[in-house]
Amino acid sequence: MEFPQLLALVRSGDELAWESFVRFYQARVFGLAYHYTTQAEDARDITQDVFVRIYQNLVLVPDEPGCLPWIIRITRNACIDHLRRRKARPPLWDLPADEMFDLRSTEQNPEEAHLESVRKRMVHRALQELTDLNREIILLKEIQGLGLEEIAAILEVPVGTVKSRSNRARLELAQKLSAVGMGG
Amino acid sequence: MDEPFLSPEAALDLTQAILARTSGSPCQRLQDLACAFLDSELDTDQTRLIHSHLDHCPACSALVAALVESQEVLPKLVEVNPGPWFSQRILRATVHQPLPPGFDLSRAWKKLMHRPRIALEAAYLGAAASLMGIYLPIPAPSFAVKVPALVQPLSASAHRVAGRLVQVERRTTITLQQRIAPLEIIREGTQTAQGLWQRFFAGLRTWLPPFRKAQPSSAKVETTKIEEKKPQPANP
């Protein structure tokens, strides 16, 4: 089914269409929230809030080209709010970041799947060591695949700034990975 | 016989020694160009120079290899499996809610009325309207003013609406008087309100363009009179 038809059905209140919509976007939204918060349970709560917010504002959901950036923007705002709240009122004890061993993998071979999982975990850890700004640029550009203009609109900075910061962020990440022996 | 100056290690050492005493290490320059190099944004000459440097600099080779690997892995992090029952959790949180309507006037009105400062704002508006009604000088319209053709239909509609409002006002007043006649205080209040209401409509009547259409016959007579007063040119 084409996206505009799916969206029309969702807006009309079709529960099956809404379920399909949720299943289509949930891993993506959860992935973004997880990379922002590094806590799986927090990411689940944020993802749920994001979908509730989308459901309550179905009339505002843009059509196909703008839908994903719109959802990413909502998720990012929710993550930033969450991180601000957490910073203002930190938990009594800080649990170590969850290790998502079930990062989605398309590899069928168990050995390859394991290697892939290790590589993803290493990149994920290296991402957490980046500065907030660099991590955000990597999340939006390299992971979510947004264009420079879309990122510039979300972050409210010029396109040239996004481009230069993106190069700096990629380089910083590569240096972290190189330091732990990845890519050698 | 062994020739140490021709070995790769020796040549590398020599190059680094020369660069250290001249331009400095080119590694920083490579880092500046690494992303553009991987994105194929450099021209052939620059690409060749970078390949040449990478062949001799293990640190930069490792950096570029890490960049390549991160480029491969990062897009795969886009989706993370949140768990087997997560969809059900989202659906439970959303589907059982009623679908929000597109626009509901009563909901919007309730929302407006629930604003904490609505009473204060209403008081301000009421006071401002009263002051304007009392002190604002309303210019008396001249009946000789010609209403443009475009405005005439609007003016006629406004008059019709005003007339209708007067009728409604009269009916409302009569009904109110019948129903609340026993209460003297309220009756007085009604009379005051009626006075204000009539004053408002009197002001509205004077402010709007005239109810009656301009009288073409009188205008014509006046024009004729003016023409009559014009001095006739003397015959030569």
Short mmCIF file of C-alpha atoms in Angstrom, two decimals:
data_model
loop_
_atom_site.label_atom_id
_atom_site.label_comp_id
_atom_site.label_asym_id
_atom_site.label_seq_id
_atom_site.Cartn_x
_atom_site.Cartn_y
_atom_site.Cartn_z
CA MET A 1 0.00 0.00 0.00
CA GLU A 2 1.23 3.47 -0.85
CA PHE A 3 1.99 5.80 2.00
CA PRO A 4 -0.70 8.43 1.18
CA GLN A 5 -3.38 5.71 1.20
CA LEU A 6 -2.05 4.32 4.48
CA LEU A 7 -2.05 7.79 5.99
CA ALA A 8 -5.61 8.42 4.81
CA LEU A 9 -6.74 5.17 6.43
CA VAL A 10 -4.90 6.03 9.64
CA ARG A 11 -6.59 9.42 9.72
CA SER A 12 -9.97 7.81 9.20
CA GLY A 13 -9.41 5.75 12.35
CA ASP A 14 -8.50 2.38 10.82
CA GLU A 15 -6.75 0.51 13.61
CA LEU A 16 -5.02 -1.95 11.29
CA ALA A 17 -3.56 0.91 9.28
CA TRP A 18 -2.35 2.54 12.48
CA GLU A 19 -0.74 -0.73 13.56
CA SER A 20 1.03 -0.93 10.21
CA PHE A 21 2.19 2.65 10.60
CA VAL A 22 3.51 1.93 14.11
CA ARG A 23 5.32 -1.21 13.00
CA PHE A 24 6.88 0.65 10.07
CA TYR A 25 8.34 3.47 12.14
CA GLN A 26 8.77 2.10 15.66
CA ALA A 27 12.24 0.56 15.25
CA ARG A 28 13.47 3.75 13.68
CA VAL A 29 12.02 5.99 16.37
CA PHE A 30 13.23 3.64 19.08
CA GLY A 31 16.71 3.53 17.51
CA LEU A 32 16.95 7.31 17.49
CA ALA A 33 15.71 7.58 21.07
CA TYR A 34 18.08 4.83 22.15
CA HIS A 35 21.09 6.53 20.60
CA TYR A 36 20.10 9.78 22.29
CA THR A 37 19.36 8.43 25.75
CA THR A 38 21.51 5.25 25.81
CA GLN A 39 18.87 3.69 28.09
CA ALA A 40 16.53 1.16 26.50
CA GLU A 41 13.67 1.70 28.94
CA ASP A 42 13.86 5.47 28.56
CA ALA A 43 13.92 5.01 24.80
CA ARG A 44 10.80 2.81 25.01
CA ASP A 45 8.96 5.44 27.04
CA ILE A 46 9.99 8.16 24.60
CA THR A 47 8.96 6.07 21.61
CA GLN A 48 5.56 5.44 23.15
CA ASP A 49 5.12 9.14 23.89
CA VAL A 50 6.12 10.02 20.36
CA PHE A 51 3.51 7.71 18.86
CA VAL A 52 0.83 8.97 21.23
CA ARG A 53 1.73 12.49 20.16
CA ILE A 54 1.55 11.49 16.49
CA TYR A 55 -1.83 9.83 17.07
CA GLN A 56 -3.18 12.94 18.74
CA ASN A 57 -1.98 15.11 15.84
CA LEU A 58 -2.76 12.93 12.85
CA VAL A 59 -4.05 15.91 10.89
CA LEU A 60 -0.58 17.44 11.10
CA VAL A 61 1.32 14.43 9.75
CA PRO A 62 2.82 15.52 6.43
CA ASP A 63 2.83 13.31 3.37
CA GLU A 64 5.65 10.99 2.31
CA PRO A 65 8.69 13.20 1.69
CA GLY A 66 8.23 15.21 4.86
CA CYS A 67 6.84 12.52 7.15
CA LEU A 68 10.11 10.99 8.31
CA PRO A 69 11.85 14.32 9.06
CA TRP A 70 8.69 15.37 10.94
CA ILE A 71 8.74 12.21 13.06
CA ILE A 72 12.48 12.56 13.63
CA ARG A 73 11.98 16.15 14.74
CA ILE A 74 9.29 15.11 17.24
CA THR A 75 11.50 12.30 18.54
CA ARG A 76 14.49 14.58 18.88
CA ASN A 77 12.45 17.14 20.80
CA ALA A 78 11.10 14.43 23.08
CA CYS A 79 14.64 13.12 23.69
CA ILE A 80 15.97 16.59 24.45
CA ASP A 81 13.12 17.21 26.89
CA HIS A 82 13.81 13.87 28.52
CA LEU A 83 17.54 14.55 28.81
CA ARG A 84 16.86 17.97 30.31
CA ARG A 85 14.52 16.45 32.87
CA ARG A 86 17.07 13.76 33.67
CA LYS A 87 19.78 16.37 34.06
CA ALA A 88 17.59 18.49 36.34
CA ARG A 89 16.50 15.51 38.42
CA PRO A 90 19.01 12.69 38.02
CA PRO A 91 17.98 9.22 39.16
CA LEU A 92 19.07 8.05 42.61
CA TRP A 93 21.45 5.57 41.07
CA ASP A 94 22.77 5.60 37.55
CA LEU A 95 22.59 2.25 35.89
CA PRO A 96 25.13 1.53 33.17
CA ALA A 97 23.93 2.01 29.62
CA ASP A 98 21.96 -0.95 28.33
CA GLU A 99 23.62 -3.09 25.76
CA MET A 100 21.18 -3.68 22.95
CA PHE A 101 22.42 -7.01 21.71
CA ASP A 102 19.46 -7.29 19.42
CA LEU A 103 20.45 -4.45 17.13
CA ARG A 104 18.79 -5.54 13.93
CA SER A 105 21.01 -7.55 11.68
CA THR A 106 20.34 -9.02 8.27
CA GLU A 107 23.22 -11.48 8.44
CA GLN A 108 22.16 -15.12 8.42
CA ASN A 109 25.49 -16.66 9.33
CA PRO A 110 25.84 -16.75 13.16
CA GLU A 111 29.53 -15.88 13.02
CA GLU A 112 28.92 -12.94 10.74
CA ALA A 113 25.96 -11.91 12.85
CA HIS A 114 28.14 -11.95 15.95
CA LEU A 115 30.88 -9.93 14.25
CA GLU A 116 28.29 -7.48 12.99
CA SER A 117 26.84 -7.14 16.48
CA VAL A 118 30.31 -6.47 17.90
CA ARG A 119 31.01 -3.81 15.31
CA LYS A 120 27.68 -2.12 15.98
CA ARG A 121 28.32 -2.16 19.70
CA MET A 122 31.74 -0.62 19.22
CA VAL A 123 30.34 2.13 17.03
CA HIS A 124 27.52 2.71 19.48
CA ARG A 125 29.99 3.07 22.35
CA ALA A 126 32.20 5.39 20.33
CA LEU A 127 29.13 7.49 19.55
CA GLN A 128 28.48 7.96 23.26
CA GLU A 129 31.96 9.42 23.67
CA LEU A 130 31.37 12.16 21.11
CA THR A 131 30.29 15.65 22.05
CA ASP A 132 26.53 16.18 22.05
CA LEU A 133 26.60 18.26 18.91
CA ASN A 134 28.77 15.85 16.95
CA ARG A 135 26.69 12.89 18.09
CA GLU A 136 23.50 14.61 17.00
CA ILE A 137 24.91 15.38 13.57
CA ILE A 138 25.98 11.76 13.14
CA LEU A 139 22.59 10.53 14.32
CA LEU A 140 20.66 12.69 11.90
CA LYS A 141 22.93 12.50 8.87
CA GLU A 142 24.73 9.18 8.89
CA ILE A 143 22.23 7.04 10.80
CA GLN A 144 18.86 8.56 9.92
CA GLY A 145 20.05 9.55 6.45
CA LEU A 146 18.56 13.04 6.45
CA GLY A 147 19.77 15.58 3.91
CA LEU A 148 21.83 18.61 4.82
CA GLU A 149 18.87 20.95 4.30
CA GLU A 150 16.61 18.88 6.53
CA ILE A 151 19.22 18.76 9.29
CA ALA A 152 19.80 22.48 8.95
CA ALA A 153 16.05 23.04 9.37
CA ILE A 154 15.89 20.80 12.44
CA LEU A 155 18.97 22.24 14.13
CA GLU A 156 18.23 25.77 12.89
CA VAL A 157 21.77 26.34 11.60
CA PRO A 158 23.03 27.13 8.07
CA VAL A 159 23.61 24.27 5.64
CA GLY A 160 27.32 25.07 5.42
CA THR A 161 27.62 24.72 9.17
CA VAL A 162 25.94 21.33 9.06
CA LYS A 163 28.36 20.18 6.36
CA SER A 164 31.49 21.29 8.20
CA ARG A 165 30.26 19.95 11.53
CA SER A 166 29.37 16.67 9.90
CA ASN A 167 32.91 16.23 8.60
CA ARG A 168 34.32 17.08 12.01
CA ALA A 169 31.97 14.62 13.71
CA ARG A 170 32.80 11.80 11.30
CA LEU A 171 36.48 12.42 11.84
CA GLU A 172 36.11 12.44 15.61
CA LEU A 173 34.18 9.18 15.48
CA ALA A 174 36.80 7.61 13.21
CA GLN A 175 39.54 8.66 15.62
CA LYS A 176 37.67 7.02 18.52
CA LEU A 177 37.19 3.85 16.49
CA SER A 178 40.78 3.84 15.31
CA ALA A 179 41.93 4.20 18.92
CA VAL A 180 40.10 0.97 19.87
CA GLY A 181 41.56 -0.85 16.91
CA MET A 182 38.58 -0.79 14.59
CA GLY A 183 39.33 -0.44 10.90
CA GLY A 184 42.97 -1.38 11.33
CA MET B 1 75.84 -5.24 -0.01
CA ASP B 2 72.88 -3.90 1.92
CA GLU B 3 71.76 -0.42 0.93
CA PRO B 4 69.95 1.08 3.95
CA PHE B 5 69.00 4.40 2.29
CA LEU B 6 66.88 2.61 -0.31
CA SER B 7 64.78 0.57 2.12
CA PRO B 8 61.15 1.76 2.61
CA GLU B 9 61.60 2.33 6.34
CA ALA B 10 64.65 4.42 5.78
CA ALA B 11 62.95 6.42 3.05
CA LEU B 12 59.97 7.05 5.34
CA ASP B 13 62.22 8.16 8.16
CA LEU B 14 64.04 10.48 5.84
CA THR B 15 60.80 11.98 4.50
CA GLN B 16 59.45 12.56 7.99
CA ALA B 17 62.70 14.14 9.07
CA ILE B 18 62.66 16.52 6.12
CA LEU B 19 58.97 17.38 6.63
CA ALA B 20 59.54 17.97 10.32
CA ARG B 21 62.17 20.58 9.48
CA THR B 22 60.19 22.19 6.68
CA SER B 23 56.37 22.24 6.29
CA GLY B 24 55.47 20.02 9.24
CA SER B 25 53.40 16.85 9.17
CA PRO B 26 50.87 16.58 6.30
CA CYS B 27 48.58 14.40 8.43
CA GLN B 28 46.50 17.38 9.56
CA ARG B 29 45.95 18.31 5.92
CA LEU B 30 44.84 14.76 5.20
CA GLN B 31 42.39 14.87 8.10
CA ASP B 32 40.89 18.03 6.65
CA LEU B 33 40.39 16.31 3.31
CA ALA B 34 39.55 12.78 4.49
CA CYS B 35 35.75 13.14 4.39
CA ALA B 36 35.81 14.84 1.00
CA PHE B 37 38.16 12.10 -0.20
CA LEU B 38 35.71 9.38 0.87
CA ASP B 39 32.77 11.27 -0.59
CA SER B 40 34.67 11.52 -3.93
CA GLU B 41 34.52 15.29 -3.87
CA LEU B 42 38.21 15.84 -4.68
CA ASP B 43 39.79 16.18 -8.08
CA THR B 44 42.15 13.55 -9.52
CA ASP B 45 45.36 15.23 -8.48
CA GLN B 46 44.31 15.63 -4.85
CA THR B 47 43.04 12.05 -4.78
CA ARG B 48 46.38 10.82 -6.09
CA LEU B 49 48.25 12.84 -3.46
CA ILE B 50 46.12 11.38 -0.71
CA HIS B 51 46.66 7.84 -1.98
CA SER B 52 50.37 8.53 -2.02
CA HIS B 53 50.29 9.75 1.59
CA LEU B 54 48.17 6.83 2.73
CA ASP B 55 50.65 4.39 1.24
CA HIS B 56 53.33 5.72 3.56
CA CYS B 57 51.42 6.80 6.70
CA PRO B 58 49.98 3.96 8.80
CA ALA B 59 48.21 6.33 11.21
CA CYS B 60 46.29 8.06 8.43
CA SER B 61 45.57 4.71 6.77
CA ALA B 62 44.03 3.46 10.01
CA LEU B 63 42.01 6.66 10.33
CA VAL B 64 40.64 6.38 6.80
CA ALA B 65 39.91 2.68 7.33
CA ALA B 66 37.97 3.56 10.50
CA LEU B 67 36.08 6.22 8.58
CA VAL B 68 35.15 3.68 5.91
CA GLU B 69 34.06 1.15 8.50
CA SER B 70 31.98 3.69 10.40
CA GLN B 71 30.31 4.64 7.14
CA GLU B 72 29.38 1.01 6.64
CA VAL B 73 28.13 0.42 10.17
CA LEU B 74 26.32 3.68 10.95
CA PRO B 75 23.39 3.23 8.52
CA LYS B 76 22.77 -0.18 10.07
CA LEU B 77 22.12 1.46 13.43
CA VAL B 78 19.03 3.18 12.10
CA GLU B 79 16.68 0.53 13.41
CA VAL B 80 16.94 -0.99 16.86
CA ASN B 81 14.58 -3.72 17.90
CA PRO B 82 12.69 -2.43 20.93
CA GLY B 83 11.47 -5.86 22.03
CA PRO B 84 8.83 -8.39 21.08
CA TRP B 85 5.74 -6.82 22.68
CA PHE B 86 6.55 -3.21 22.13
CA SER B 87 4.07 -2.70 19.28
CA GLN B 88 1.29 -3.96 21.51
CA ARG B 89 2.33 -1.49 24.18
CA ILE B 90 2.12 1.42 21.73
CA LEU B 91 -1.20 0.23 20.32
CA ARG B 92 -2.63 -0.12 23.82
CA ALA B 93 -1.57 3.44 24.56
CA THR B 94 -3.11 4.86 21.40
CA VAL B 95 -5.87 2.84 19.78
CA HIS B 96 -8.23 2.85 22.75
CA GLN B 97 -8.21 6.61 22.78
CA PRO B 98 -10.93 8.27 20.71
CA LEU B 99 -9.56 9.70 17.50
CA PRO B 100 -9.21 13.43 18.00
CA PRO B 101 -11.57 15.46 15.82
CA GLY B 102 -10.19 17.86 13.26
CA PHE B 103 -11.73 20.98 14.79
CA ASP B 104 -14.33 21.22 17.52
CA LEU B 105 -15.78 24.66 18.26
CA SER B 106 -17.05 23.74 21.72
CA ARG B 107 -13.65 22.23 22.60
CA ALA B 108 -11.87 25.35 21.38
CA TRP B 109 -14.29 27.53 23.38
CA LYS B 110 -13.72 25.45 26.53
CA LYS B 111 -9.99 25.66 26.02
CA LEU B 112 -10.23 29.43 25.63
CA MET B 113 -12.40 29.77 28.71
CA HIS B 114 -10.03 27.63 30.76
CA ARG B 115 -7.22 30.08 30.25
CA PRO B 116 -6.33 31.53 33.63
CA ARG B 117 -6.42 35.15 32.54
CA ILE B 118 -9.65 35.06 30.56
CA ALA B 119 -11.65 36.99 33.24
CA LEU B 120 -9.01 39.69 33.41
CA GLU B 121 -8.86 39.96 29.63
CA ALA B 122 -12.65 40.12 29.37
CA ALA B 123 -12.72 42.90 31.98
CA TYR B 124 -10.09 44.84 30.04
CA LEU B 125 -11.97 44.44 26.78
CA GLY B 126 -15.28 45.43 28.37
CA ALA B 127 -13.77 48.53 29.98
CA ALA B 128 -12.05 49.52 26.74
CA ALA B 129 -15.28 49.07 24.76
CA SER B 130 -17.25 51.14 27.31
CA LEU B 131 -14.71 53.95 27.25
CA MET B 132 -14.69 53.96 23.48
CA GLY B 133 -18.49 54.05 23.38
CA ILE B 134 -18.63 56.98 25.80
CA TYR B 135 -15.73 59.15 24.75
CA LEU B 136 -15.01 58.34 21.13
CA PRO B 137 -16.35 61.13 18.93
CA ILE B 138 -18.49 59.53 16.28
CA PRO B 139 -18.58 61.71 13.18
CA ALA B 140 -22.03 62.39 11.82
CA PRO B 141 -22.17 61.08 8.27
CA SER B 142 -23.02 63.45 5.50
CA PHE B 143 -25.97 62.34 3.39
CA ALA B 144 -24.38 63.88 0.37
CA VAL B 145 -21.54 61.35 0.52
CA LYS B 146 -21.69 59.13 -2.49
CA VAL B 147 -21.24 55.44 -1.65
CA PRO B 148 -19.02 53.75 -4.19
CA ALA B 149 -20.73 51.20 -6.36
CA LEU B 150 -18.65 48.37 -4.95
CA VAL B 151 -19.59 49.22 -1.36
CA GLN B 152 -23.31 49.66 -2.00
CA PRO B 153 -24.26 45.97 -1.80
CA LEU B 154 -22.23 45.65 1.40
CA SER B 155 -23.86 48.71 2.83
CA ALA B 156 -27.32 47.37 1.99
CA SER B 157 -26.45 44.04 3.62
CA ALA B 158 -25.19 45.83 6.70
CA HIS B 159 -28.43 47.77 6.92
CA ARG B 160 -30.48 44.62 6.57
CA VAL B 161 -28.46 42.94 9.34
CA ALA B 162 -28.80 46.02 11.55
CA GLY B 163 -32.57 46.09 11.00
CA ARG B 164 -32.80 42.43 11.84
CA LEU B 165 -30.77 42.96 14.97
CA VAL B 166 -33.11 45.76 16.06
CA GLN B 167 -36.09 43.42 15.63
CA VAL B 168 -34.38 40.69 17.60
CA GLU B 169 -33.44 43.20 20.27
CA ARG B 170 -37.07 44.37 20.57
CA ARG B 171 -38.36 40.84 20.81
CA THR B 172 -35.71 39.93 23.37
CA THR B 173 -36.53 42.99 25.45
CA ILE B 174 -40.26 42.25 25.40
CA THR B 175 -39.71 38.64 26.38
CA LEU B 176 -37.36 39.64 29.15
CA GLN B 177 -39.82 42.20 30.46
CA GLN B 178 -42.65 39.66 30.50
CA ARG B 179 -40.62 37.05 32.26
CA ILE B 180 -38.89 39.13 34.86
CA ALA B 181 -41.54 41.75 35.49
CA PRO B 182 -41.99 40.87 39.19
CA LEU B 183 -38.41 41.64 39.96
CA GLU B 184 -38.19 45.39 40.11
CA ILE B 185 -34.44 45.56 40.43
CA ILE B 186 -33.86 43.37 37.44
CA ARG B 187 -36.41 45.36 35.45
CA GLU B 188 -34.49 48.50 36.14
CA GLY B 189 -31.37 46.77 35.04
CA THR B 190 -33.10 45.69 31.86
CA GLN B 191 -34.21 49.23 31.18
CA THR B 192 -30.68 50.43 31.64
CA ALA B 193 -29.43 47.71 29.33
CA GLN B 194 -32.14 48.62 26.84
CA GLY B 195 -31.07 52.23 26.99
CA LEU B 196 -27.48 51.27 26.38
CA TRP B 197 -28.51 48.89 23.64
CA GLN B 198 -30.60 51.57 21.90
CA ARG B 199 -27.79 54.02 22.30
CA PHE B 200 -25.44 51.52 20.70
CA PHE B 201 -27.77 51.00 17.77
CA ALA B 202 -28.36 54.73 17.44
CA GLY B 203 -24.59 55.11 17.27
CA LEU B 204 -24.41 52.27 14.78
CA ARG B 205 -27.08 53.94 12.62
CA THR B 206 -25.24 57.23 12.62
CA TRP B 207 -21.91 55.58 12.03
CA LEU B 208 -23.03 53.42 9.13
CA PRO B 209 -23.85 54.92 5.73
CA PRO B 210 -27.49 56.11 5.52
CA PHE B 211 -30.42 53.69 5.54
CA ARG B 212 -32.20 55.62 2.86
CA LYS B 213 -30.80 55.70 -0.58
CA ALA B 214 -29.60 59.05 -1.77
CA GLN B 215 -32.46 61.06 -3.23
CA PRO B 216 -31.60 61.58 -6.84
CA SER B 217 -34.47 64.06 -7.44
CA SER B 218 -33.33 66.57 -4.79
CA ALA B 219 -29.73 66.19 -5.91
CA LYS B 220 -30.84 66.89 -9.43
CA VAL B 221 -32.75 70.00 -8.32
CA GLU B 222 -29.72 71.28 -6.49
CA THR B 223 -27.55 70.68 -9.54
CA THR B 224 -30.04 72.52 -11.71
CA LYS B 225 -30.08 75.43 -9.31
CA ILE B 226 -26.31 75.67 -9.37
CA GLU B 227 -26.33 75.57 -13.12
CA GLU B 228 -28.90 78.35 -13.16
CA LYS B 229 -26.70 80.53 -11.02
CA LYS B 230 -23.79 80.26 -13.42
CA PRO B 231 -23.25 83.58 -15.22
CA GLN B 232 -24.04 83.41 -18.88
CA PRO B 233 -21.27 84.46 -21.20
CA ALA B 234 -21.90 87.79 -22.77
CA ASN B 235 -22.70 87.81 -26.42
CA PRO B 236 -20.17 89.66 -28.50
#
